[in-house]
XYZ file of C-alpha atoms in Angstrom:
385
model
C -10.500 11.989 -188.100
C -14.234 12.584 -187.656
C -15.183 11.441 -184.168
C -18.515 9.691 -183.542
C -21.129 11.928 -181.962
C -22.748 10.993 -178.654
C -25.772 9.689 -180.551
C -23.553 7.620 -182.830
C -21.793 6.159 -179.778
C -25.190 5.135 -178.383
C -26.165 3.556 -181.688
C -22.903 1.635 -181.889
C -23.411 0.282 -178.371
C -26.989 -0.632 -179.256
C -28.364 1.241 -176.239
C -31.493 2.280 -178.147
C -32.412 -1.234 -179.275
C -35.127 -3.332 -177.711
C -33.761 -6.852 -177.653
C -36.083 -9.702 -178.562
C -38.838 -7.537 -180.023
C -39.765 -6.662 -183.604
C -40.303 -2.937 -184.259
C -44.009 -2.163 -184.778
C -43.354 -0.956 -188.335
C -42.286 -4.465 -189.382
C -44.507 -7.534 -189.954
C -44.325 -10.727 -187.886
C -44.038 -12.576 -191.186
C -43.908 -11.572 -194.846
C -46.506 -13.340 -196.967
C -45.614 -12.567 -200.582
C -44.874 -14.271 -203.914
C -41.296 -13.082 -203.372
C -41.000 -15.160 -200.168
C -39.539 -18.211 -201.891
C -36.689 -20.594 -201.254
C -34.441 -21.588 -204.145
C -34.874 -25.294 -203.436
C -38.579 -24.924 -204.254
C -37.958 -23.255 -207.625
C -34.987 -25.041 -209.191
C -37.070 -27.582 -211.101
C -39.512 -24.933 -212.358
C -37.120 -22.339 -213.807
C -38.205 -23.004 -217.390
C -41.885 -22.359 -216.661
C -43.439 -19.294 -218.265
C -43.536 -17.116 -215.151
C -39.764 -17.496 -214.756
C -38.540 -17.856 -218.338
C -39.353 -16.515 -221.782
C -37.896 -18.702 -224.518
C -37.801 -16.502 -227.601
C -39.089 -18.069 -230.802
C -37.898 -17.259 -234.320
C -40.538 -14.580 -234.900
C -39.726 -12.794 -231.640
C -35.998 -12.866 -232.397
C -36.679 -11.528 -235.892
C -38.741 -8.686 -234.382
C -35.867 -7.807 -232.029
C -33.348 -7.876 -234.870
C -35.516 -5.670 -237.077
C -36.029 -3.153 -234.276
C -32.249 -3.070 -233.719
C -31.551 -2.455 -237.408
C -34.182 0.285 -237.563
C -32.740 1.983 -234.489
C -29.245 2.004 -235.961
C -30.289 3.036 -239.473
C -32.310 5.980 -238.134
C -29.215 7.240 -236.354
C -30.537 7.237 -232.801
C -28.104 7.329 -229.884
C -28.457 4.865 -227.008
C -29.403 7.815 -224.838
C -32.570 8.067 -226.980
C -33.570 4.435 -226.498
C -37.248 4.010 -225.617
C -40.274 1.948 -226.544
C -40.996 4.580 -229.206
C -37.575 4.376 -230.872
C -37.335 0.581 -230.457
C -40.735 -0.673 -231.551
C -41.762 -4.235 -230.622
C -45.477 -4.410 -231.503
C -45.884 -8.072 -230.512
C -43.015 -8.998 -228.207
C -43.357 -5.713 -226.318
C -46.669 -6.800 -224.789
C -45.111 -9.983 -223.432
C -42.155 -8.063 -222.002
C -44.437 -5.574 -220.257
C -46.349 -8.444 -218.670
C -43.103 -9.959 -217.427
C -42.080 -6.587 -215.973
C -45.156 -6.712 -213.735
C -43.953 -10.061 -212.387
C -40.936 -8.283 -210.928
C -43.141 -6.471 -208.411
C -46.131 -8.798 -208.173
C -44.560 -12.210 -208.737
C -41.381 -14.022 -207.728
C -39.283 -10.946 -208.530
C -37.127 -12.315 -211.362
C -37.252 -13.889 -214.790
C -34.893 -15.011 -217.528
C -35.056 -14.561 -221.297
C -33.413 -17.215 -223.465
C -32.927 -17.942 -227.161
C -30.538 -15.241 -228.375
C -27.150 -16.038 -229.877
C -24.802 -13.077 -229.277
C -22.288 -14.526 -231.777
C -24.672 -13.535 -234.585
C -24.299 -9.828 -233.846
C -21.594 -7.218 -233.577
C -20.876 -5.856 -230.119
C -22.766 -2.675 -231.024
C -25.823 -4.634 -232.174
C -25.743 -6.782 -229.028
C -25.850 -3.630 -226.917
C -28.618 -2.031 -228.999
C -30.723 -5.194 -228.830
C -30.217 -5.551 -225.069
C -30.879 -1.906 -224.173
C -33.891 -1.839 -226.498
C -35.423 -4.969 -225.014
C -34.729 -3.619 -221.514
C -36.684 -0.440 -222.241
C -39.840 -2.577 -221.938
C -38.761 -3.754 -218.482
C -37.582 -0.424 -217.062
C -37.891 2.850 -218.943
C -35.182 4.701 -216.996
C -31.553 3.611 -216.983
C -29.126 4.454 -214.200
C -25.593 5.842 -214.198
C -23.455 3.119 -212.669
C -20.453 5.229 -211.733
C -19.172 8.763 -211.270
C -18.226 9.030 -214.966
C -21.702 8.351 -216.312
C -21.288 4.801 -217.638
C -24.791 3.553 -218.294
C -23.810 -0.062 -218.780
C -20.882 -2.033 -217.428
C -19.123 -5.145 -218.690
C -18.652 -7.608 -215.838
C -15.735 -9.864 -216.718
C -12.352 -10.871 -215.347
C -9.964 -8.465 -217.072
C -6.968 -10.409 -215.732
C -3.927 -9.743 -213.568
C -1.998 -8.261 -216.505
C -4.356 -5.257 -216.322
C -4.330 -4.997 -212.532
C -2.959 -7.497 -209.981
C -5.215 -9.874 -208.074
C -6.655 -8.401 -204.843
C -6.491 -4.929 -206.391
C -9.211 -5.309 -209.026
C -12.690 -4.755 -207.644
C -14.962 -7.789 -207.835
C -16.857 -6.887 -211.054
C -13.539 -7.085 -212.922
C -12.158 -10.236 -211.285
C -13.233 -13.857 -210.865
C -13.701 -13.925 -207.082
C -16.894 -14.937 -205.349
C -19.251 -12.085 -204.486
C -21.234 -12.289 -201.238
C -24.907 -11.369 -201.180
C -25.585 -7.671 -201.600
C -27.802 -5.162 -203.402
C -27.034 -2.523 -206.046
C -28.610 0.846 -206.851
C -31.797 0.638 -208.887
C -35.229 -0.940 -208.784
C -34.316 -3.559 -211.398
C -30.996 -5.148 -212.360
C -30.398 -6.652 -215.787
C -27.608 -8.968 -216.930
C -27.019 -10.007 -220.548
C -24.624 -12.909 -220.941
C -22.226 -12.739 -223.877
C -20.460 -15.847 -222.601
C -20.170 -18.178 -219.628
C -17.166 -19.307 -217.620
C -15.523 -22.682 -218.067
C -16.342 -23.452 -214.448
C -18.459 -21.655 -211.833
C -19.736 -18.094 -212.069
C -23.359 -18.889 -211.259
C -25.521 -15.876 -210.463
C -27.276 -16.318 -207.120
C -30.554 -14.718 -206.072
C -32.036 -14.769 -202.580
C -35.421 -13.545 -201.397
C -35.243 -10.792 -198.797
C -38.673 -11.907 -197.570
C -37.456 -15.477 -196.992
C -34.358 -14.190 -195.193
C -36.480 -11.841 -193.074
C -38.911 -14.604 -192.114
C -36.099 -16.920 -191.056
C -34.436 -14.259 -188.894
C -37.776 -13.378 -187.280
C -38.179 -17.041 -186.305
C -34.645 -17.598 -185.050
C -33.340 -14.195 -183.893
C -36.115 -11.595 -183.753
C -33.819 -9.224 -181.854
C -31.768 -8.824 -185.019
C -34.641 -7.066 -186.819
C -34.239 -4.102 -184.456
C -30.496 -4.109 -185.000
C -30.674 -4.406 -188.794
C -33.235 -1.577 -188.961
C -31.327 0.764 -186.639
C -29.288 3.659 -188.159
C -26.145 2.302 -186.504
C -24.393 0.740 -189.486
C -21.140 2.479 -190.433
C -20.417 2.593 -194.170
C -16.774 3.308 -195.007
C -16.449 5.919 -197.777
C -12.802 5.033 -198.483
C -11.176 8.458 -198.328
C -14.150 10.655 -199.217
C -15.615 13.303 -196.922
C -17.295 12.723 -194.600
C -15.262 9.533 -194.035
C -18.295 7.420 -193.192
C -22.070 7.474 -193.193
C -24.576 5.709 -190.974
C -27.942 4.270 -191.916
C -30.015 1.076 -191.473
C -29.679 -2.019 -193.644
C -33.336 -3.018 -193.319
C -36.392 -0.865 -194.091
C -40.144 -1.481 -193.709
C -42.088 -1.272 -196.965
C -45.798 -0.825 -197.544
C -48.014 -3.911 -197.764
C -46.207 -5.617 -194.875
C -42.930 -6.114 -196.649
C -39.257 -5.275 -196.022
C -36.262 -4.149 -198.049
C -32.559 -4.801 -197.482
C -29.974 -2.416 -198.953
C -26.315 -3.117 -198.237
C -22.957 -4.439 -199.386
C -20.359 -6.059 -197.122
C -17.404 -4.197 -198.643
C -18.085 -0.720 -197.122
C -19.196 -2.353 -193.861
C -16.237 -4.629 -193.122
C -13.873 -4.210 -196.095
C -12.373 -6.932 -198.265
C -9.067 -7.853 -199.903
C -9.334 -5.155 -202.573
C -10.815 -2.548 -200.195
C -9.383 -2.861 -196.657
C -11.441 -0.926 -194.139
C -10.038 2.571 -193.586
C -7.927 2.815 -190.446
C -9.844 5.786 -189.024
C -13.292 4.224 -189.409
C -14.833 2.662 -186.271
C -15.163 -1.102 -186.521
C -18.599 -2.642 -186.446
C -19.463 -4.084 -183.021
C -19.581 -7.904 -182.792
C -23.394 -7.786 -182.606
C -23.524 -6.070 -186.002
C -21.123 -8.539 -187.590
C -23.220 -11.391 -186.178
C -26.413 -9.901 -187.654
C -24.828 -9.316 -191.047
C -23.541 -12.883 -191.077
C -27.013 -14.130 -190.156
C -28.367 -12.364 -193.249
C -25.655 -13.948 -195.397
C -26.198 -17.491 -194.116
C -29.977 -17.227 -194.437
C -29.564 -15.924 -197.993
C -27.152 -18.740 -198.790
C -29.658 -21.273 -197.430
C -32.543 -19.936 -199.529
C -30.531 -18.958 -202.628
C -31.359 -19.862 -206.190
C -28.326 -20.459 -208.435
C -28.674 -19.658 -212.129
C -25.992 -20.548 -214.647
C -26.340 -17.960 -217.414
C -25.550 -19.308 -220.844
C -24.479 -17.118 -223.753
C -27.549 -15.184 -224.894
C -29.432 -15.377 -221.589
C -30.824 -12.168 -220.080
C -31.709 -12.121 -216.381
C -33.796 -9.415 -214.702
C -34.647 -9.164 -211.007
C -36.230 -6.800 -208.503
C -33.281 -5.331 -206.617
C -35.638 -4.088 -203.887
C -36.973 -7.588 -203.171
C -33.966 -9.815 -203.844
C -30.304 -9.891 -202.906
C -27.741 -11.273 -205.303
C -24.274 -12.751 -205.308
C -21.933 -14.713 -207.534
C -19.857 -17.850 -207.277
C -16.191 -17.585 -208.126
C -15.256 -18.814 -211.574
C -12.501 -19.975 -213.900
C -12.288 -18.906 -217.538
C -10.570 -20.640 -220.416
C -9.473 -19.414 -223.842
C -12.743 -20.714 -225.312
C -15.139 -20.022 -222.431
C -15.031 -16.613 -220.769
C -17.652 -15.138 -218.463
C -18.827 -11.767 -219.801
C -22.028 -10.066 -218.643
C -23.405 -6.615 -219.439
C -25.194 -4.960 -216.519
C -27.967 -2.370 -216.530
C -29.616 -0.534 -213.642
C -33.285 0.166 -214.400
C -36.393 1.845 -213.014
C -39.964 1.114 -214.063
C -42.061 4.036 -212.895
C -45.015 2.910 -215.013
C -45.682 -0.121 -212.779
C -48.589 0.668 -210.457
C -47.160 -1.422 -207.642
C -43.584 -0.133 -207.879
C -41.926 -0.248 -204.474
C -41.222 3.092 -202.767
C -37.611 4.098 -202.168
C -36.749 4.725 -198.483
C -35.750 8.314 -197.684
C -32.204 7.238 -196.744
C -31.668 5.879 -200.257
C -33.300 8.600 -202.362
C -30.135 10.684 -202.800
C -28.295 7.614 -204.094
C -31.167 6.713 -206.441
C -31.525 10.275 -207.726
C -27.803 10.459 -208.416
C -28.100 7.344 -210.546
C -31.322 8.123 -212.429
C -31.432 11.909 -212.898
C -29.414 12.759 -216.019
C -30.202 16.362 -216.961
C -26.968 18.088 -217.956
C -24.860 15.026 -217.184
C -22.917 12.828 -219.619
C -23.990 9.318 -220.529
C -21.348 6.833 -221.653
C -22.096 3.531 -223.384
C -18.885 1.456 -223.554
C -19.031 -1.358 -226.085
C -16.024 -3.117 -224.538
C -14.915 -3.768 -220.949
C -13.156 -0.868 -219.237
C -9.527 -1.811 -218.595
C -8.178 1.392 -217.069
C -6.256 0.410 -213.938
C -7.438 3.350 -211.865
C -11.046 2.671 -212.784
C -11.171 -1.033 -211.989
C -9.279 -0.697 -208.702
C -11.017 2.343 -207.181
C -12.469 1.768 -203.715
C -14.743 4.812 -203.689
C -17.560 3.467 -205.854
C -20.410 2.867 -203.443
C -22.635 0.365 -205.230
C -22.212 -2.681 -207.437
C -18.896 -3.658 -205.815
C -19.750 -6.263 -203.169
């Protein structure tokens, strides 16, 4: 077992933290278009800044671009704005992409009917459209899968409490993934539940500053122990909260490597988080839950959000034979946006691993992965809350 160093012991005890004060690198309050509460937005979700309802001409342009891409024999690895030309719709998509960093941090696209297309054409259309939102796509696992199908594969594939959350129907607590932008394309919705939930990091930050300012020091200290579930070294330590330019803040975390869950019990040799850390993490969760926006994705909906500005979660759900929740996820970067948020140094290795592809395979599964070892592995570090 790797023993904590003297410095790590100090961090765990919180001896370096100044209680009741906000570190000078953080603002007293975040004033930003991303500092919203879901209760204030629910009635406005169909307005233009939050939703693009595709008309017949825009859908026809997407379909033609998809046919051209396929007929010219391009691979999905070659997808770009040049190989998937959208002369008219592309301008609208680029404008929406700016809203991810300068606006509320999310938007939804509606109007598609995935039943009209083959699975291959659905993927081509989705990846092509997404190239106008983020030009770089991220590897979502150690094998090089560039997109993942999020759906309950069922206990016949792997028993309950062994499947990781993307492949089950359990609720997912608030967390973040790897990538500047997350995309979800809904091929179908659950019979009951399964709402995607977004929460503003700025709103959560502002609430904690008002109620427990001492927690800002704790959340931003490098004292958080992330279980690596059998890898070496067995754990890593870093902050959850980072200051960002323009008086903003970024949260990057998932509960699973911090406290474990039913499908990933915390490793026996990993130090437990102190009660103060658990209290702070719970404060983040409850503030996010209070300010969350719930979005029920219908078949054909595409949802994009700024993963650096928003946390996300999911309600548990129940499928039926006719209604089955099935989303396709992409991790994206948009380096062309002038106001793209910087990546903290602690996270750059993780980001580079996802978005640098030279000499590495890219896989584009058209169907959900059902390999038992794959869907039950505990060692994947991101995207499994």
